[in-house]
Amino acid sequence: MPTEFESTVSASENAASEAGRATVLEAHKLVKRYRVGKSTLTALDGVSFDLLAGETHGIVGESGCGKSTLAKLLVGLETPDEGAIELQGKPRGKGRRQFRQSSREIQMVFQDPYTALNPKMTAGDIVREPFEIHPQVVTRSQREARIVELFERVGLPAEARHKYPAEFSGGQRQRIGIARALALDPSVIVCDESVAALDVSIQAQVLNLLNDLKDELGISYVFISHDLSIMRQISDRVSVLYLGRVVETGSVEDVFERPQHPYTRALLEAVPVPDPEVRTAAAPALQGDVPSPLDIPSGCAFRTRCPIATERCATERPELTARPDSQSRGEVACHYPLTKPV
Ligand code: ADP
Ligand code: MG
């Protein structure tokens, strides 16, 4: 039964308050183009996105579909050509001071633990660096203690701060990257393929660490991965990107158990099933490659690989529309959404 208060708020606020959570990050219709020679490449083509407090929102899609571009826009490493980003309800990047403040609130953990850390700096100095950029956050005299605390929080011995990146394993380096991301006490961390370069057993440890931090520190994650099994383990909500557009979004249950976009289903069917008895012969996985973002197909960008595309798909671009079955603001952009379970 909604209370009187809830019945007066808008639908999207209502969804957030149902879960008792505020929206920490919101992106409106982000567009990012790159010049490539004389042509223009559209890396992101109108992506909207939101993240609730304490939530992990997964972004999945094949290589080249715009995941890293989205990450860079969210953390402010690149600026959008169109669209806007709000962090804690405030616009990002308007004016230097606000930008610096908002860049404290959102941090990134990169993919490659072997290149993300400066090899000439000790682990401690790497984690200290954010304090040099934002000196007001922790006073000089308290920094060493804070660094020790951060090392312990990510499961590294305090003594490890005197060593150099080359002296650590890939998993340990990623812990250093996480400690650096935590240094300024952010509310959002963007993980771009942050465990992709690690062995499976180490991946699980780092994912557990990220989950523990979410509970202990109330961090929200944007978690980018091409790996659907990782996505399923770690995400609360998932958005599927194809050639710079969100084609399906919703809870993990909606998207993984009842995918409605043929692309989502094809991605799921492409995941190897360990038991050959379960493997379906009827599921031709994704055909061909993703088309070039220099020449995105008209209408629905997925139509050139879609088994059920019609003429309409070439002329009429499907917009994201609410899934009728969804409990969690699920949406799909397809003229012929699939309704049968996988
Ligand atoms: P993903 O992370 O999903 O693999 P990216 O966001 O890295 O995809 O890239 C999306 C598209 O934008 C790709 O075609 C990529 O080649 C292109 N792209 C990314 N950054 C640049 C850049 N700085 N200049 C030109 N093209 C770029
Ligand atoms: Mg990428």
Short mmCIF file of C-alpha atoms and ligand atoms in Angstrom, two decimals:
data_model
loop_
_atom_site.label_atom_id
_atom_site.label_comp_id
_atom_site.label_asym_id
_atom_site.label_seq_id
_atom_site.Cartn_x
_atom_site.Cartn_y
_atom_site.Cartn_z
CA MET A 1 0.00 0.00 0.00
CA PRO A 2 1.64 3.32 -0.97
CA THR A 3 1.61 5.97 1.73
CA GLU A 4 0.18 9.36 0.99
CA PHE A 5 3.68 10.74 0.51
CA GLU A 6 4.68 8.09 -2.00
CA SER A 7 1.55 8.59 -4.06
CA THR A 8 2.55 12.19 -4.71
CA VAL A 9 6.01 11.48 -6.14
CA SER A 10 6.70 10.75 -9.79
CA ALA A 11 7.03 7.26 -11.18
CA SER A 12 10.82 7.21 -11.24
CA GLU A 13 11.16 8.67 -7.75
CA ASN A 14 8.64 6.15 -6.62
CA ALA A 15 10.66 3.25 -7.95
CA ALA A 16 13.69 4.55 -6.08
CA SER A 17 11.81 5.10 -2.85
CA GLU A 18 10.25 1.65 -3.07
CA ALA A 19 13.73 0.29 -2.73
CA GLY A 20 14.46 2.96 -0.12
CA ARG A 21 17.33 4.30 -2.20
CA ALA A 22 18.25 7.61 -3.73
CA THR A 23 19.56 8.02 -7.27
CA VAL A 24 23.30 8.74 -7.02
CA LEU A 25 24.17 8.98 -10.70
CA GLU A 26 22.03 9.81 -13.68
CA ALA A 27 22.95 10.20 -17.33
CA HIS A 28 20.57 11.76 -19.85
CA LYS A 29 20.86 10.92 -23.55
CA LEU A 30 24.65 10.89 -23.77
CA VAL A 31 26.12 11.22 -27.24
CA LYS A 32 29.83 10.86 -27.97
CA ARG A 33 31.34 11.07 -31.44
CA TYR A 34 34.95 10.75 -32.46
CA ARG A 35 36.52 12.07 -35.63
CA VAL A 36 38.30 9.34 -37.52
CA GLY A 37 40.05 10.83 -40.54
CA LYS A 38 37.31 12.58 -42.47
CA SER A 39 34.51 10.51 -40.97
CA THR A 40 32.60 10.69 -37.70
CA LEU A 41 32.28 7.64 -35.53
CA THR A 42 29.34 7.48 -33.14
CA ALA A 43 30.56 5.69 -30.01
CA LEU A 44 27.50 6.53 -27.90
CA ASP A 45 24.17 7.43 -29.39
CA GLY A 46 21.76 8.67 -26.73
CA VAL A 47 22.49 6.55 -23.67
CA SER A 48 20.44 7.23 -20.56
CA PHE A 49 21.29 5.47 -17.37
CA ASP A 50 20.79 5.68 -13.63
CA LEU A 51 22.37 4.21 -10.54
CA LEU A 52 20.76 3.90 -7.11
CA ALA A 53 22.62 4.13 -3.81
CA GLY A 54 24.19 0.79 -2.91
CA GLU A 55 23.38 -0.71 -6.29
CA THR A 56 25.57 -2.40 -8.89
CA HIS A 57 24.44 -1.51 -12.41
CA GLY A 58 26.10 -3.74 -14.97
CA ILE A 59 26.87 -2.64 -18.53
CA VAL A 60 27.31 -5.48 -20.97
CA GLY A 61 27.90 -5.75 -24.70
CA GLU A 62 30.43 -6.89 -27.27
CA SER A 63 33.75 -5.19 -27.83
CA GLY A 64 33.43 -1.79 -29.53
CA CYS A 65 29.84 -1.13 -28.44
CA GLY A 66 30.77 1.91 -26.33
CA LYS A 67 31.23 0.57 -22.78
CA SER A 68 34.56 2.27 -22.10
CA THR A 69 33.35 5.48 -23.71
CA LEU A 70 30.43 5.51 -21.30
CA ALA A 71 32.82 4.88 -18.38
CA LYS A 72 35.06 7.77 -19.45
CA LEU A 73 32.11 10.15 -19.72
CA LEU A 74 30.77 9.14 -16.31
CA VAL A 75 34.08 9.73 -14.54
CA GLY A 76 34.82 12.90 -16.52
CA LEU A 77 37.84 11.68 -18.49
CA GLU A 78 35.94 12.72 -21.61
CA THR A 79 33.08 15.16 -22.14
CA PRO A 80 29.85 14.26 -23.93
CA ASP A 81 28.93 15.98 -27.21
CA GLU A 82 25.31 15.96 -26.10
CA GLY A 83 23.46 15.00 -22.98
CA ALA A 84 24.12 15.56 -19.30
CA ILE A 85 25.33 13.74 -16.22
CA GLU A 86 24.13 14.36 -12.69
CA LEU A 87 25.95 13.13 -9.63
CA GLN A 88 24.00 13.26 -6.35
CA GLY A 89 21.45 15.43 -8.13
CA LYS A 90 24.02 18.02 -9.26
CA PRO A 91 25.20 18.52 -12.85
CA ARG A 92 28.74 17.34 -13.54
CA GLY A 93 31.50 19.36 -14.96
CA LYS A 94 29.98 22.83 -14.94
CA GLY A 95 32.81 25.01 -13.65
CA ARG A 96 36.14 23.84 -12.36
CA ARG A 97 35.32 23.74 -8.69
CA GLN A 98 32.19 21.66 -9.13
CA PHE A 99 34.05 19.39 -11.49
CA ARG A 100 36.79 18.78 -8.94
CA GLN A 101 34.24 18.14 -6.23
CA SER A 102 32.26 15.73 -8.40
CA SER A 103 35.42 13.99 -9.56
CA ARG A 104 36.05 13.09 -5.90
CA GLU A 105 32.66 11.41 -5.70
CA ILE A 106 33.20 9.11 -8.65
CA GLN A 107 36.29 7.02 -9.23
CA MET A 108 37.36 4.39 -11.69
CA VAL A 109 39.11 1.02 -11.48
CA PHE A 110 40.70 0.22 -14.82
CA GLN A 111 40.98 -3.04 -16.69
CA ASP A 112 44.63 -3.79 -16.90
CA PRO A 113 46.39 -4.10 -13.56
CA TYR A 114 49.73 -4.17 -15.37
CA THR A 115 49.49 -0.76 -16.99
CA ALA A 116 47.14 1.13 -14.66
CA LEU A 117 49.77 1.67 -11.95
CA ASN A 118 52.88 3.81 -12.39
CA PRO A 119 55.78 1.32 -12.14
CA LYS A 120 58.11 3.96 -10.67
CA MET A 121 55.91 4.73 -7.68
CA THR A 122 55.51 2.65 -4.53
CA ALA A 123 52.08 1.21 -3.87
CA GLY A 124 51.72 3.62 -0.96
CA ASP A 125 52.50 6.65 -3.12
CA ILE A 126 50.03 5.44 -5.74
CA VAL A 127 47.29 5.36 -3.12
CA ARG A 128 48.51 8.70 -1.70
CA GLU A 129 48.32 10.48 -5.06
CA PRO A 130 44.60 11.38 -4.86
CA PHE A 131 45.35 13.31 -1.64
CA GLU A 132 47.86 15.47 -3.51
CA ILE A 133 45.12 16.38 -5.97
CA HIS A 134 42.45 16.90 -3.29
CA PRO A 135 44.54 18.01 -0.30
CA GLN A 136 41.56 19.13 1.77
CA VAL A 137 40.14 15.61 2.14
CA VAL A 138 42.72 14.22 4.59
CA THR A 139 45.23 16.39 6.46
CA ARG A 140 48.89 15.74 5.74
CA SER A 141 49.54 14.27 9.19
CA GLN A 142 46.68 11.79 8.87
CA ARG A 143 47.51 10.52 5.39
CA GLU A 144 49.88 7.71 6.35
CA ALA A 145 47.31 6.27 8.77
CA ARG A 146 44.63 6.56 6.11
CA ILE A 147 46.82 4.73 3.60
CA VAL A 148 47.44 1.90 6.08
CA GLU A 149 43.70 1.69 6.67
CA LEU A 150 43.03 1.56 2.92
CA PHE A 151 45.57 -1.23 2.41
CA GLU A 152 43.96 -3.27 5.17
CA ARG A 153 40.50 -2.61 3.81
CA VAL A 154 41.42 -4.13 0.43
CA GLY A 155 43.16 -7.12 2.00
CA LEU A 156 46.81 -6.07 1.61
CA PRO A 157 49.32 -5.97 4.49
CA ALA A 158 50.24 -2.43 5.53
CA GLU A 159 53.90 -3.19 4.74
CA ALA A 160 52.99 -3.72 1.09
CA ARG A 161 52.85 0.06 0.70
CA HIS A 162 56.65 0.22 0.45
CA LYS A 163 56.79 -2.13 -2.56
CA TYR A 164 56.59 -1.34 -6.28
CA PRO A 165 53.86 -2.58 -8.67
CA ALA A 166 56.19 -5.14 -10.28
CA GLU A 167 56.46 -6.91 -6.91
CA PHE A 168 52.74 -7.74 -6.84
CA SER A 169 50.54 -10.29 -8.60
CA GLY A 170 47.74 -9.16 -10.94
CA GLY A 171 45.09 -9.62 -8.23
CA GLN A 172 47.15 -7.67 -5.69
CA ARG A 173 47.69 -4.86 -8.18
CA GLN A 174 43.97 -4.65 -8.73
CA ARG A 175 43.59 -4.33 -4.93
CA ILE A 176 45.99 -1.38 -5.04
CA GLY A 177 43.86 0.14 -7.82
CA ILE A 178 40.79 -0.34 -5.64
CA ALA A 179 42.53 1.25 -2.62
CA ARG A 180 43.40 4.27 -4.76
CA ALA A 181 39.80 4.49 -5.99
CA LEU A 182 38.59 4.40 -2.35
CA ALA A 183 41.06 7.02 -1.08
CA LEU A 184 38.76 10.02 -1.47
CA ASP A 185 35.74 8.19 -0.08
CA PRO A 186 33.72 8.18 -3.32
CA SER A 187 30.05 7.32 -3.56
CA VAL A 188 30.41 5.70 -6.99
CA ILE A 189 33.11 3.48 -8.47
CA VAL A 190 33.14 2.66 -12.18
CA CYS A 191 34.81 -0.69 -12.87
CA ASP A 192 35.74 -1.08 -16.54
CA GLU A 193 36.52 -4.76 -17.14
CA SER A 194 38.31 -4.61 -13.80
CA VAL A 195 38.68 -8.36 -13.39
CA ALA A 196 38.92 -9.32 -17.08
CA ALA A 197 42.70 -9.72 -17.01
CA LEU A 198 42.71 -11.94 -13.89
CA ASP A 199 42.58 -15.73 -13.50
CA VAL A 200 39.15 -17.07 -12.61
CA SER A 201 40.00 -17.87 -8.97
CA ILE A 202 41.49 -14.40 -8.46
CA GLN A 203 38.50 -12.84 -10.22
CA ALA A 204 36.23 -14.35 -7.59
CA GLN A 205 38.34 -12.89 -4.76
CA VAL A 206 38.31 -9.40 -6.25
CA LEU A 207 34.57 -9.60 -6.93
CA ASN A 208 34.04 -10.62 -3.29
CA LEU A 209 36.11 -7.66 -2.15
CA LEU A 210 34.05 -5.27 -4.29
CA ASN A 211 30.85 -6.75 -2.87
CA ASP A 212 32.12 -6.42 0.71
CA LEU A 213 33.01 -2.77 0.10
CA LYS A 214 29.55 -2.15 -1.29
CA ASP A 215 28.02 -3.38 1.96
CA GLU A 216 30.57 -1.83 4.34
CA LEU A 217 30.97 1.57 2.69
CA GLY A 218 27.67 1.89 0.82
CA ILE A 219 29.43 2.27 -2.52
CA SER A 220 27.46 2.03 -5.76
CA TYR A 221 29.09 0.49 -8.80
CA VAL A 222 28.84 0.86 -12.52
CA PHE A 223 30.29 -2.50 -13.47
CA ILE A 224 31.34 -2.94 -17.07
CA SER A 225 32.04 -6.40 -18.40
CA HIS A 226 31.70 -8.41 -21.57
CA ASP A 227 31.48 -11.53 -19.36
CA LEU A 228 27.87 -12.48 -18.71
CA SER A 229 28.58 -14.90 -15.88
CA ILE A 230 30.41 -12.17 -13.95
CA MET A 231 27.60 -9.76 -14.74
CA ARG A 232 25.07 -12.17 -13.34
CA GLN A 233 27.05 -12.67 -10.14
CA ILE A 234 27.66 -9.05 -9.33
CA SER A 235 24.86 -6.90 -10.80
CA ASP A 236 21.52 -5.85 -9.41
CA ARG A 237 20.49 -4.24 -12.65
CA VAL A 238 21.89 -4.64 -16.15
CA SER A 239 21.89 -2.53 -19.32
CA VAL A 240 22.79 -4.15 -22.63
CA LEU A 241 24.62 -1.89 -25.10
CA TYR A 242 24.71 -2.42 -28.84
CA LEU A 243 26.52 0.04 -31.13
CA GLY A 244 26.23 2.89 -28.67
CA ARG A 245 22.61 2.37 -27.65
CA VAL A 246 20.91 0.63 -24.75
CA VAL A 247 18.80 -2.14 -26.29
CA GLU A 248 17.56 -3.69 -23.06
CA THR A 249 17.71 -2.80 -19.38
CA GLY A 250 16.22 -4.21 -16.21
CA SER A 251 16.88 -6.33 -13.15
CA VAL A 252 19.30 -9.23 -13.52
CA GLU A 253 16.29 -11.56 -13.37
CA ASP A 254 14.48 -9.73 -16.19
CA VAL A 255 17.48 -9.50 -18.46
CA PHE A 256 19.04 -12.91 -17.83
CA GLU A 257 16.01 -15.10 -17.18
CA ARG A 258 13.54 -13.42 -19.54
CA PRO A 259 15.53 -11.51 -22.16
CA GLN A 260 13.23 -9.77 -24.62
CA HIS A 261 15.75 -8.33 -27.06
CA PRO A 262 17.06 -10.79 -29.68
CA TYR A 263 20.56 -9.39 -29.06
CA THR A 264 20.41 -10.10 -25.33
CA ARG A 265 19.19 -13.60 -26.04
CA ALA A 266 21.94 -14.19 -28.58
CA LEU A 267 24.57 -13.01 -26.09
CA LEU A 268 23.19 -15.39 -23.48
CA GLU A 269 23.08 -18.26 -25.94
CA ALA A 270 26.68 -17.62 -26.87
CA VAL A 271 27.77 -18.40 -23.29
CA PRO A 272 29.16 -21.94 -23.27
CA VAL A 273 27.10 -24.32 -21.16
CA PRO A 274 29.35 -26.83 -19.34
CA ASP A 275 26.89 -29.73 -19.61
CA PRO A 276 26.53 -30.82 -23.27
CA GLU A 277 23.10 -32.33 -22.48
CA VAL A 278 21.85 -28.85 -21.70
CA ARG A 279 23.37 -27.24 -24.76
CA THR A 280 20.67 -26.47 -27.26
CA ALA A 281 21.22 -27.29 -30.91
CA ALA A 282 18.51 -24.81 -31.86
CA ALA A 283 20.45 -21.75 -30.78
CA PRO A 284 22.62 -20.32 -33.54
CA ALA A 285 24.80 -17.92 -31.59
CA LEU A 286 25.59 -14.43 -32.83
CA GLN A 287 26.31 -14.40 -36.55
CA GLY A 288 29.10 -12.24 -37.89
CA ASP A 289 30.73 -9.22 -36.33
CA VAL A 290 29.36 -6.02 -34.90
CA PRO A 291 29.02 -3.54 -37.81
CA SER A 292 31.37 -0.56 -37.79
CA PRO A 293 30.26 2.38 -35.65
CA LEU A 294 31.34 4.51 -38.62
CA ASP A 295 28.37 3.12 -40.51
CA ILE A 296 25.61 2.14 -38.10
CA PRO A 297 22.71 0.33 -39.83
CA SER A 298 19.50 2.35 -40.24
CA GLY A 299 16.52 1.64 -38.00
CA CYS A 300 17.47 -0.99 -35.45
CA ALA A 301 21.26 -1.30 -35.45
CA PHE A 302 21.01 -5.01 -34.62
CA ARG A 303 18.81 -5.86 -37.62
CA THR A 304 21.75 -6.99 -39.81
CA ARG A 305 22.42 -9.86 -37.37
CA CYS A 306 18.91 -10.42 -36.09
CA PRO A 307 17.10 -13.67 -36.95
CA ILE A 308 13.65 -12.07 -36.77
CA ALA A 309 14.25 -8.66 -38.39
CA THR A 310 11.69 -7.37 -40.90
CA GLU A 311 11.54 -4.40 -43.26
CA ARG A 312 10.16 -2.28 -40.45
CA CYS A 313 13.40 -2.79 -38.49
CA ALA A 314 15.39 -1.15 -41.32
CA THR A 315 13.22 1.94 -41.50
CA GLU A 316 11.92 2.52 -37.98
CA ARG A 317 14.27 2.77 -35.04
CA PRO A 318 12.76 1.06 -31.99
CA GLU A 319 12.80 3.19 -28.82
CA LEU A 320 13.20 1.81 -25.31
CA THR A 321 9.76 0.87 -24.03
CA ALA A 322 8.69 -0.47 -20.64
CA ARG A 323 8.52 -4.25 -20.45
CA PRO A 324 5.01 -5.14 -19.39
CA ASP A 325 6.22 -8.01 -17.21
CA SER A 326 8.88 -6.05 -15.35
CA GLN A 327 8.83 -5.29 -11.65
CA SER A 328 11.91 -3.11 -11.92
CA ARG A 329 11.58 -0.51 -14.65
CA GLY A 330 12.78 -2.97 -17.28
CA GLU A 331 12.80 -1.65 -20.85
CA VAL A 332 13.48 -3.08 -24.27
CA ALA A 333 14.09 -1.44 -27.67
CA CYS A 334 12.69 -3.91 -30.19
CA HIS A 335 9.67 -3.98 -32.49
CA TYR A 336 9.25 -7.70 -31.82
CA PRO A 337 10.27 -8.32 -28.21
CA LEU A 338 10.61 -11.99 -27.32
CA THR A 339 8.12 -13.18 -24.79
CA LYS A 340 8.94 -16.87 -24.38
CA PRO A 341 11.45 -17.69 -21.61
CA VAL A 342 14.93 -18.85 -22.66
P1 ADP B 1 34.06 -1.02 -25.68
O1 ADP B 1 34.66 -0.55 -24.40
O2 ADP B 1 32.63 -1.44 -25.55
O3 ADP B 1 34.87 -2.08 -26.34
P2 ADP B 1 34.73 1.64 -26.65
O4 ADP B 1 33.87 2.56 -25.86
O5 ADP B 1 36.15 1.51 -26.24
O6 ADP B 1 34.01 0.20 -26.71
O7 ADP B 1 34.69 2.08 -28.17
C1 ADP B 1 33.50 2.36 -28.87
C2 ADP B 1 33.86 2.77 -30.28
O8 ADP B 1 34.48 4.05 -30.25
C3 ADP B 1 34.87 1.82 -30.93
O9 ADP B 1 34.55 1.72 -32.30
C4 ADP B 1 36.17 2.54 -30.75
O10 ADP B 1 37.08 2.20 -31.78
C5 ADP B 1 35.76 3.99 -30.82
N1 ADP B 1 36.64 4.89 -30.06
C6 ADP B 1 36.84 4.89 -28.72
N2 ADP B 1 37.67 5.87 -28.36
C7 ADP B 1 38.04 6.51 -29.51
C8 ADP B 1 38.91 7.62 -29.80
N3 ADP B 1 39.55 8.27 -28.84
N4 ADP B 1 39.03 7.98 -31.09
C9 ADP B 1 38.36 7.33 -32.08
N5 ADP B 1 37.54 6.30 -31.85
C10 ADP B 1 37.36 5.88 -30.59
MG MG B 2 36.27 -1.25 -23.27
#
